[in-house]
PDB file of C-alpha atoms in Angstrom:
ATOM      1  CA  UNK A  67      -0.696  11.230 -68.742  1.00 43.00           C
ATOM      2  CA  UNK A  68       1.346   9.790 -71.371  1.00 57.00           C
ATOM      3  CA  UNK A  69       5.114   8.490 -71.048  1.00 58.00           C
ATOM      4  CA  UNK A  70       7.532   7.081 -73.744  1.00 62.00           C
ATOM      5  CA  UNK A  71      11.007   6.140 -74.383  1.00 61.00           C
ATOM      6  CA  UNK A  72      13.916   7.262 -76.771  1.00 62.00           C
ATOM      7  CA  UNK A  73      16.198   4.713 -77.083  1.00 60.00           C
ATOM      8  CA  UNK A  74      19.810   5.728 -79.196  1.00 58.00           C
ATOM      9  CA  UNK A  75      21.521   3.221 -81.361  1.00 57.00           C
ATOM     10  CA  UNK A  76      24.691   4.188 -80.216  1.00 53.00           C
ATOM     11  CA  UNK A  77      26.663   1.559 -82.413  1.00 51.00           C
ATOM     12  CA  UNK A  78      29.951   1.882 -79.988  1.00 46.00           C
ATOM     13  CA  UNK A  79      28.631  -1.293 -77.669  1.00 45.00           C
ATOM     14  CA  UNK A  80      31.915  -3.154 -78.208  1.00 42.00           C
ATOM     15  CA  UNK A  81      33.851   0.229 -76.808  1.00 42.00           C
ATOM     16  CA  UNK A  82      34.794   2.016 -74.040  1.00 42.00           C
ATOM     17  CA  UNK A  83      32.313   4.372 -72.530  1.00 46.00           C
ATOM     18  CA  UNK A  84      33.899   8.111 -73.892  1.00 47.00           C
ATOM     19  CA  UNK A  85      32.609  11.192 -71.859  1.00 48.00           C
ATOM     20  CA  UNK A  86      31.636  12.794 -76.018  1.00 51.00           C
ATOM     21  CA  UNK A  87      28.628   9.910 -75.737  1.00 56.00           C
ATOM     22  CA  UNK A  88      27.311  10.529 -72.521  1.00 62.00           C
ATOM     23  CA  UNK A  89      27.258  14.645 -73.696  1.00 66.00           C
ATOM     24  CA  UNK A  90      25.574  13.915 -77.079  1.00 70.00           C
ATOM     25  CA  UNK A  91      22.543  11.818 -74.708  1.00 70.00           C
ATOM     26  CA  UNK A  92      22.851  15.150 -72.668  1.00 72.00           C
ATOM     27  CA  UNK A  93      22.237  17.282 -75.354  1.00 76.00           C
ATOM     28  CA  UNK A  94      19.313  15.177 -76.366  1.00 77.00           C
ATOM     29  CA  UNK A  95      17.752  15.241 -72.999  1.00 76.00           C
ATOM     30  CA  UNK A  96      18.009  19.304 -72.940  1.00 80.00           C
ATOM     31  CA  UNK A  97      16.379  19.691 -76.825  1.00 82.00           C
ATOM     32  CA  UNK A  98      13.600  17.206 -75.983  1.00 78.00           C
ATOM     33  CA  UNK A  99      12.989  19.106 -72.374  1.00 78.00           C
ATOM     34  CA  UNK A 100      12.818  22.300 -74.801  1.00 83.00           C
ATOM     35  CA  UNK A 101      10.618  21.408 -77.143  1.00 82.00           C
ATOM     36  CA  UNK A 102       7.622  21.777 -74.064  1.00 78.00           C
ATOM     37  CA  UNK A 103       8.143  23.119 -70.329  1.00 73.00           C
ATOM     38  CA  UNK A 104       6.020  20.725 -69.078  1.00 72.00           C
ATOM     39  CA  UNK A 105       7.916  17.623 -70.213  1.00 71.00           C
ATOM     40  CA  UNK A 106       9.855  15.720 -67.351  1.00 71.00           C
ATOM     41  CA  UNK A 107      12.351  14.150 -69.051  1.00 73.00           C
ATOM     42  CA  UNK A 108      15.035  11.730 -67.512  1.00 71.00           C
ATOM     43  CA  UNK A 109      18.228   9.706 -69.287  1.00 69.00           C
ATOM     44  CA  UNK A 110      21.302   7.976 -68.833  1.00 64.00           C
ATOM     45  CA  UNK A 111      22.992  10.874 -67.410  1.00 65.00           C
ATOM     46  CA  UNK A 112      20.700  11.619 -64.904  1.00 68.00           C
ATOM     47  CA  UNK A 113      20.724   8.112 -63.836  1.00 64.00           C
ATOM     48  CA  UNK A 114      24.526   7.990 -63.424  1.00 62.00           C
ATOM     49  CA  UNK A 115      24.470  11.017 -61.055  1.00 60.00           C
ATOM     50  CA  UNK A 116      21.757   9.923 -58.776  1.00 60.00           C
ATOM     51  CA  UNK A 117      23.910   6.373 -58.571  1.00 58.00           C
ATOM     52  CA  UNK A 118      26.905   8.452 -57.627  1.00 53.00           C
ATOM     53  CA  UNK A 119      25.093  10.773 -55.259  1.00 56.00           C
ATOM     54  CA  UNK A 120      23.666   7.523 -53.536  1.00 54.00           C
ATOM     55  CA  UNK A 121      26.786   5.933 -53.152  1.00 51.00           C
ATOM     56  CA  UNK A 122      28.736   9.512 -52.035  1.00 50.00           C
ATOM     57  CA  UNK A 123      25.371  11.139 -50.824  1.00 52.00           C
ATOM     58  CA  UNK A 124      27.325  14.169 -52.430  1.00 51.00           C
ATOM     59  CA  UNK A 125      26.428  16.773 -54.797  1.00 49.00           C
ATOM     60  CA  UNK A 126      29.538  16.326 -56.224  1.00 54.00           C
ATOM     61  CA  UNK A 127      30.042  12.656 -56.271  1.00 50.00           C
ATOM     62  CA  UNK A 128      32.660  11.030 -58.535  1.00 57.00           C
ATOM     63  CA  UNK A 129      32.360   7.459 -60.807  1.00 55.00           C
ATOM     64  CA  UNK A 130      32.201   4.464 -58.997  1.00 54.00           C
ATOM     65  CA  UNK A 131      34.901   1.917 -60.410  1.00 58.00           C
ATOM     66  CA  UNK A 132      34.873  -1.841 -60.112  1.00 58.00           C
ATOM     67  CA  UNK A 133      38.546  -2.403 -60.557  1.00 61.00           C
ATOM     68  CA  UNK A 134      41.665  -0.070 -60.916  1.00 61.00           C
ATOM     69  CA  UNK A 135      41.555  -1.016 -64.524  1.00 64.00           C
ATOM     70  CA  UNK A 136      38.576   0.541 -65.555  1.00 63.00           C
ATOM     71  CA  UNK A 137      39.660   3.740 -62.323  1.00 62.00           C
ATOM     72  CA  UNK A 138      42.495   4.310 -65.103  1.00 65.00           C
ATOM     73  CA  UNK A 139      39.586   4.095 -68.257  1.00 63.00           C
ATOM     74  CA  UNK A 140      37.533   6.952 -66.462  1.00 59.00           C
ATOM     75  CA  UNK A 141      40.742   9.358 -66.005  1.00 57.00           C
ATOM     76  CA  UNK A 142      42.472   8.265 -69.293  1.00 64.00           C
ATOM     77  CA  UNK A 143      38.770   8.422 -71.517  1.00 62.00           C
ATOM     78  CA  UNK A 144      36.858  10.170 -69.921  1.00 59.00           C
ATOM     79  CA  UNK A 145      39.188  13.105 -67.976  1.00 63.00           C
ATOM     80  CA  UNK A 146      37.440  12.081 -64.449  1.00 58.00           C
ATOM     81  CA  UNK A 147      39.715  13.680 -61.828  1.00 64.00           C
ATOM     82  CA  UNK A 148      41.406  10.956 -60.028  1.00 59.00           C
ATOM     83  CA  UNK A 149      39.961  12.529 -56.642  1.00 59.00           C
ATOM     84  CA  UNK A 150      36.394  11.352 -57.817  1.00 58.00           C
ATOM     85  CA  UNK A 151      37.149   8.187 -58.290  1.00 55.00           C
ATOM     86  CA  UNK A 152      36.239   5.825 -55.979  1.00 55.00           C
ATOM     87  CA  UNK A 153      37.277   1.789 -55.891  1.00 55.00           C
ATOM     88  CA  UNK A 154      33.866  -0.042 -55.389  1.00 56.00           C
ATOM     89  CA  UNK A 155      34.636  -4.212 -56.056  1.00 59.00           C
ATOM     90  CA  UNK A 156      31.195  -5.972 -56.677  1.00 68.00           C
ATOM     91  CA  UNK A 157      31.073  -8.982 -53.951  1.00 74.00           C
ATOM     92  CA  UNK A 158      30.296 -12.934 -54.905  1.00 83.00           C
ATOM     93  CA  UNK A 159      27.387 -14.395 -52.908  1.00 84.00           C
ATOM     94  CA  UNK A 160      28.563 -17.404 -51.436  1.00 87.00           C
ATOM     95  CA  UNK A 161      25.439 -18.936 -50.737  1.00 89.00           C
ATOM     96  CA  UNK A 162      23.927 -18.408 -54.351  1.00 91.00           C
ATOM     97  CA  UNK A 163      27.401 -19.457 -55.957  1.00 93.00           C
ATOM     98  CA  UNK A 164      28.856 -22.520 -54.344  1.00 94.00           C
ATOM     99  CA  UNK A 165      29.632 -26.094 -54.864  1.00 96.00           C
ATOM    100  CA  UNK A 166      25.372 -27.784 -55.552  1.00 97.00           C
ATOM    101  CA  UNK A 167      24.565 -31.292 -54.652  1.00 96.00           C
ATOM    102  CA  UNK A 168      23.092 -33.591 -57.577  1.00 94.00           C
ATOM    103  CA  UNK A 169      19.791 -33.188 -56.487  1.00 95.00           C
ATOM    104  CA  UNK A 170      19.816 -29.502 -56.598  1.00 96.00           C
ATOM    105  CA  UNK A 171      21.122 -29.712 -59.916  1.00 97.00           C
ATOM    106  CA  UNK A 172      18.148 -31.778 -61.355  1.00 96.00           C
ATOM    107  CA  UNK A 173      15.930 -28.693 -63.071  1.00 97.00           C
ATOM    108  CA  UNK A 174      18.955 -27.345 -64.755  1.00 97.00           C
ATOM    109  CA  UNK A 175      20.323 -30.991 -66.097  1.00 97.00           C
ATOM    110  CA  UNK A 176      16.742 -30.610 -67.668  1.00 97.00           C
ATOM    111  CA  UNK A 177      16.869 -27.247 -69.144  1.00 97.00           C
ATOM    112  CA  UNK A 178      20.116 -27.726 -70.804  1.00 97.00           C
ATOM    113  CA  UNK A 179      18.599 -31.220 -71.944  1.00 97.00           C
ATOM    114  CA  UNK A 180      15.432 -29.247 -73.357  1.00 96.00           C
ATOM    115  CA  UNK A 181      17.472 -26.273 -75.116  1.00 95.00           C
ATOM    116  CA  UNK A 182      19.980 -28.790 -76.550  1.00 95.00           C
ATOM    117  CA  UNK A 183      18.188 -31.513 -77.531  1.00 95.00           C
ATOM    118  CA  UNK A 184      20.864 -33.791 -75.663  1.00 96.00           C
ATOM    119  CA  UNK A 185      19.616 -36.741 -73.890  1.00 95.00           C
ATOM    120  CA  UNK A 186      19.376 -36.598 -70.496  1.00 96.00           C
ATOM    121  CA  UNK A 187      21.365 -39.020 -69.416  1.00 96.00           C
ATOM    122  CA  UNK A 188      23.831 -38.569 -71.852  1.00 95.00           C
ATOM    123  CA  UNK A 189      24.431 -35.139 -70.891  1.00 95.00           C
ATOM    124  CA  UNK A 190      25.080 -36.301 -67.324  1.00 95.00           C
ATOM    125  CA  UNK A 191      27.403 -38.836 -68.237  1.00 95.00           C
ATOM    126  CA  UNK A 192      29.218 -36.117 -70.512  1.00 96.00           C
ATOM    127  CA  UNK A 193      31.905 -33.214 -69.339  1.00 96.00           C
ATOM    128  CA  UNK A 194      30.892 -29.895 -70.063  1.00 97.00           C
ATOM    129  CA  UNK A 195      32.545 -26.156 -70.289  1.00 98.00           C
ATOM    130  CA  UNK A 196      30.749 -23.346 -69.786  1.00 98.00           C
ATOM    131  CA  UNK A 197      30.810 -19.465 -70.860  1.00 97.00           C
ATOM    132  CA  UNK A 198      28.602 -16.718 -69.669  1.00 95.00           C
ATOM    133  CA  UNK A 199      28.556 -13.018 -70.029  1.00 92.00           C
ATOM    134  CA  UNK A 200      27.317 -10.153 -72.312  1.00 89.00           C
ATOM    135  CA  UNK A 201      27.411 -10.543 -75.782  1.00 91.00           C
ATOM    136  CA  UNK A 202      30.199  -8.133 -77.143  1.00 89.00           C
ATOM    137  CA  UNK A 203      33.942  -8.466 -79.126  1.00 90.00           C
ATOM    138  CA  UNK A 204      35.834  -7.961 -75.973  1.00 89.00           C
ATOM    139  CA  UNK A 205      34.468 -11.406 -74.470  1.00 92.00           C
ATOM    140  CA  UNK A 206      35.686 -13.377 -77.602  1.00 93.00           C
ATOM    141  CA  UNK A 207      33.336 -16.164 -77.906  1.00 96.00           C
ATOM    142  CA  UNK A 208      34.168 -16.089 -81.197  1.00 95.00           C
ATOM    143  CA  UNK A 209      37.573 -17.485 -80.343  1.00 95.00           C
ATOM    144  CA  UNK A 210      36.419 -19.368 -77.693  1.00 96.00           C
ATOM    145  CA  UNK A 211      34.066 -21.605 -80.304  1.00 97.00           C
ATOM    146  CA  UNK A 212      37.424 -21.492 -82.303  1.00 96.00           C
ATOM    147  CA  UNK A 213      39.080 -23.423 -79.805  1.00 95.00           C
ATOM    148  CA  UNK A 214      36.185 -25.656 -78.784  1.00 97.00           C
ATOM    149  CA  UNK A 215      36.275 -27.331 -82.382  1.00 96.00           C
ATOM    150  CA  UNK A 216      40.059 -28.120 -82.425  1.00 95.00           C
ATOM    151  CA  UNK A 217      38.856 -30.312 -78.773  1.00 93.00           C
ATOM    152  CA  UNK A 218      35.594 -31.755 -80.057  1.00 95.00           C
ATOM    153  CA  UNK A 219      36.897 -34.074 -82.860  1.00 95.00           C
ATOM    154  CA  UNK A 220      38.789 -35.323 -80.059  1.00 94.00           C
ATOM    155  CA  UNK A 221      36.554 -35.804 -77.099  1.00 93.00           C
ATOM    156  CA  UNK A 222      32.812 -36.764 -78.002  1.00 92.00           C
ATOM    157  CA  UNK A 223      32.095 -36.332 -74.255  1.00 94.00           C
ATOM    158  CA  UNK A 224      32.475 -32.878 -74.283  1.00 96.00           C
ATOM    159  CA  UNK A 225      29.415 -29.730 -74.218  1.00 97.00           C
ATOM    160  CA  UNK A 226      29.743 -26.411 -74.773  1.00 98.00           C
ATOM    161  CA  UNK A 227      27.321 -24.295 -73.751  1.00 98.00           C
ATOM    162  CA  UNK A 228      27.855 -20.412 -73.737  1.00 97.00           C
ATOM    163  CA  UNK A 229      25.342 -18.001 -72.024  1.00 95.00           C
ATOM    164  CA  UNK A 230      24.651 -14.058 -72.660  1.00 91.00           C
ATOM    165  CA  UNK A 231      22.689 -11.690 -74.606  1.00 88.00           C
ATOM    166  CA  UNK A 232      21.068  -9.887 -76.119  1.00 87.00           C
ATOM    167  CA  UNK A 233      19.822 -12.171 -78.685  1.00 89.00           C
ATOM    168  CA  UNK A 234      19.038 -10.211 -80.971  1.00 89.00           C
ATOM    169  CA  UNK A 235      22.851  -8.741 -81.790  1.00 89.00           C
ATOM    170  CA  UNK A 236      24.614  -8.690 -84.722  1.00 92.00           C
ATOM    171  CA  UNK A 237      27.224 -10.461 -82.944  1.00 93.00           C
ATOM    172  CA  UNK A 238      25.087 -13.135 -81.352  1.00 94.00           C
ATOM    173  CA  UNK A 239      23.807 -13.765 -85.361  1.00 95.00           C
ATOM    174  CA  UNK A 240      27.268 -14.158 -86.123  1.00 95.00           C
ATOM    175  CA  UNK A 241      28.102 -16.527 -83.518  1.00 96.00           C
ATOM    176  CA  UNK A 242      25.523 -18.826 -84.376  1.00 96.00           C
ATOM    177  CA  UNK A 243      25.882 -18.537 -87.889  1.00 96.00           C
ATOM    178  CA  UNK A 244      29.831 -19.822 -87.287  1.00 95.00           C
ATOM    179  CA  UNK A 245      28.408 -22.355 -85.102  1.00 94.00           C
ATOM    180  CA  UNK A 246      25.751 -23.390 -87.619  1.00 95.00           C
ATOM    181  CA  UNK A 247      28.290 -23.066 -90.412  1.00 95.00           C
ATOM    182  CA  UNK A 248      31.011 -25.724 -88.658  1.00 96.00           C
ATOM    183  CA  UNK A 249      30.193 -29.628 -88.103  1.00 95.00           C
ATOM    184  CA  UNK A 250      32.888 -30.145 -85.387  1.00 95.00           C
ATOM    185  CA  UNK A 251      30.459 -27.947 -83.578  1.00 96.00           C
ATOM    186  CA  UNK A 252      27.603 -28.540 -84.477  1.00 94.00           C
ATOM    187  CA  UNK A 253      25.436 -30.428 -81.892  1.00 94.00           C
ATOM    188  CA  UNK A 254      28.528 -29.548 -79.430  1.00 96.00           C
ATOM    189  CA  UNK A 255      28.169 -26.129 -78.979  1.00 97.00           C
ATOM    190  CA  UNK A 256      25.280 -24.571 -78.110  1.00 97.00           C
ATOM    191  CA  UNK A 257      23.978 -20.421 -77.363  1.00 97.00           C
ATOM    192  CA  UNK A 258      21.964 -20.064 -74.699  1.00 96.00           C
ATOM    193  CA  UNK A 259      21.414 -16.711 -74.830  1.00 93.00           C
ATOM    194  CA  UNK A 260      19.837 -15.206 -71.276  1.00 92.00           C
ATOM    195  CA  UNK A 261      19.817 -17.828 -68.959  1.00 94.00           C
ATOM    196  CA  UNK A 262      17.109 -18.161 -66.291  1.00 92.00           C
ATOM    197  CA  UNK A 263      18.140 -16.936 -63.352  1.00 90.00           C
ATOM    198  CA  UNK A 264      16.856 -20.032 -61.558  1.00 94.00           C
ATOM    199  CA  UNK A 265      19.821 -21.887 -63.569  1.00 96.00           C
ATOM    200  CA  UNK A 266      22.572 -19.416 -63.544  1.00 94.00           C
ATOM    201  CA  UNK A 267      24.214 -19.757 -60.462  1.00 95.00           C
ATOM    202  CA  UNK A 268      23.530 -24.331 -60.587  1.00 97.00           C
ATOM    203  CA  UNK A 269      25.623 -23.931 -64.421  1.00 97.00           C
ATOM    204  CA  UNK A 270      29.205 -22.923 -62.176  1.00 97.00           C
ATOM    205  CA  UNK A 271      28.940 -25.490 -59.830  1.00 97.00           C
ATOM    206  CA  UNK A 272      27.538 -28.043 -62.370  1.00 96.00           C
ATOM    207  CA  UNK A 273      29.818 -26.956 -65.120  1.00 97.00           C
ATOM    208  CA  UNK A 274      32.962 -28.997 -65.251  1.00 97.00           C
ATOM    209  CA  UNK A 275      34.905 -25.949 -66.972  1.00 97.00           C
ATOM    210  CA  UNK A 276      34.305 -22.821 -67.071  1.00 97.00           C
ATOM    211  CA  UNK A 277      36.265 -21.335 -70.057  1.00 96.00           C
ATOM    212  CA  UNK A 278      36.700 -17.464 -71.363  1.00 94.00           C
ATOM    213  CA  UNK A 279      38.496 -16.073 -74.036  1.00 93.00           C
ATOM    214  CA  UNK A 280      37.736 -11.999 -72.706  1.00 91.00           C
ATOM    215  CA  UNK A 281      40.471  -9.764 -73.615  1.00 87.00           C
ATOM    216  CA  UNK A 282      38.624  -6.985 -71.330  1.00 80.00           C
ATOM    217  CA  UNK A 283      36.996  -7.421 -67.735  1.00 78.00           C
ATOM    218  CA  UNK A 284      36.395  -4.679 -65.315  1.00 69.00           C
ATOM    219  CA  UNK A 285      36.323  -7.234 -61.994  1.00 73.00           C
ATOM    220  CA  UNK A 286      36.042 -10.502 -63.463  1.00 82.00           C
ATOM    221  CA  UNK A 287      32.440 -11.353 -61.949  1.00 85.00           C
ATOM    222  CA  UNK A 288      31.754 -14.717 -63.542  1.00 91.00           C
ATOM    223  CA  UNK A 289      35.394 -15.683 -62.988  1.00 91.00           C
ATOM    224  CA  UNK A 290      35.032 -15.205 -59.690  1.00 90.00           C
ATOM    225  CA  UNK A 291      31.377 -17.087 -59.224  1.00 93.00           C
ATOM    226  CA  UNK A 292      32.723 -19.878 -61.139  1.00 95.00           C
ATOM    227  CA  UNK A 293      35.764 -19.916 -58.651  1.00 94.00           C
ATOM    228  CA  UNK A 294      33.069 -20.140 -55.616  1.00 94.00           C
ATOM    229  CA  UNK A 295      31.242 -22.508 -57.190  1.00 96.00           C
ATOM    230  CA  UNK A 296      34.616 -24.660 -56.897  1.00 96.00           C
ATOM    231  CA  UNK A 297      34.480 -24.762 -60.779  1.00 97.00           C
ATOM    232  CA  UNK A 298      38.188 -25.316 -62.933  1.00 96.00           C
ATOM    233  CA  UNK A 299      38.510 -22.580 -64.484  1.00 95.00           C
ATOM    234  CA  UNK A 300      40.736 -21.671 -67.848  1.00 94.00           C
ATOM    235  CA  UNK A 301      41.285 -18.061 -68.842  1.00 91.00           C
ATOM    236  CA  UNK A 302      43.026 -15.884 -71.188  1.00 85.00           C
ATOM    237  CA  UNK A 303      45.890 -14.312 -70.072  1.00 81.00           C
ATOM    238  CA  UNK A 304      44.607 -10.463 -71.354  1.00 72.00           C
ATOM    239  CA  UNK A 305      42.523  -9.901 -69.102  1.00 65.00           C
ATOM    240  CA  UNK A 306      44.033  -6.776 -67.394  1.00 54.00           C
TER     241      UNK A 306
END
């Protein structure tokens, strides 16, 4: 029994989801399934419906959307009939993101200490912003190390560190290679890439910012733990 994987370099990461996309993996699935009967072949698509028909428990369930925002994407890109759309707002858990004493905050002073290079003690005596979320245009971390290096000059107290993947990107390449590239932010900024998830939720509540530049968010889900974790937060105003 053998089993492998076709993965498609799509190229359209930084874009909306258009129904053309999800056919062409469609019509992939179908020519692979032909090419021998006794093939079982799954993709994408198929993992969408049985998602929907879990949700529904429906054979003709419709898209589950996490704001009206993106309800308006699926009718305007994709022509998904308003009637099978349903509103389905992901939830914050309040006892994973909340407000951390110091002690519980210990093991994640150290791994920013060990994946900065900071000193320890200088990093708790220092104010720090924090970013987290996929890596892709519509987040703008690009801007947001823009901004961070017209602040740094200023404040010598201040760390940025901004989580997300994948690491191997394009875009995460060009992100560090601007941060590499720029000595206001240099030894300021720092990519962590995929956090642990043992640190995740302990970076809102220890951050003393949390700072995005997105110009696109379907619910706003780190926005929202950083807001339960009692965390300032400073946002850009594009966010729909």
């Amino acid at each position: 029994l053998e089993s492998f994987s076709v993965v498609i370099e799509s190229g359209i990461q930084d874009t909306f989801l258009h129904s053309r996309y999800l056919e062409e993996v469609i019509e992939v699935q179908r020519f692979i399934e032909s090419l021998d009967e006794g093939l079982s072949v799954t993709s994408f698509g198929d993992y969408l419906t049985l998602l929907n028909n879990a949700f529904l428990e429906s054979d003709d369930a419709g898209l589950p959307a996490t704001s009206e925002e993106i309800a308006e994407k699926l009718h305007t890109h994709l022509a998904v009939d308003t009637r099978q759309i349903f509103y389905f707002p992901p939830c914050v858990d309040h006892q994973l993101f909340r407000p951390y004493e110091e002690t519980e905050l210990e093991s994640t002073y150290d791994y920013l200490a060990e994946v900065s290079g900071i000193d320890l003690e200088t990093l708790k005596g220092s104010r720090i912003v924090f970013e987290t979320s996929r890596v892709d245009h519509t987040k703008r971390k690009d801007l947001l190390l823009r901004a961070f290096a017209q602040v740094a000059p200023e404040r010598d107290d201040v760390y940025l560190f901004i989580g997300g993947g994948p690491e191997t990107s394009p875009l995460f390449a060009e992100l560090q290679a601007e941060l590499d590239a720029d000595p206001d932010l240099r030894g300021r900024a720092y990519l962590l890439g995929f956090i642990p998830e043992e640190h995740l939720a302990p970076l809102f509540s220890l951050a003393d910012i949390f700072a995005s530049a997105s110009e696109m968010e379907g619910f706003g889900m780190s926005a929202s733990q950083a807001a339960a974790s009692r965390t300032a937060l400073v946002l850009s105003d594009l966010i729909p």
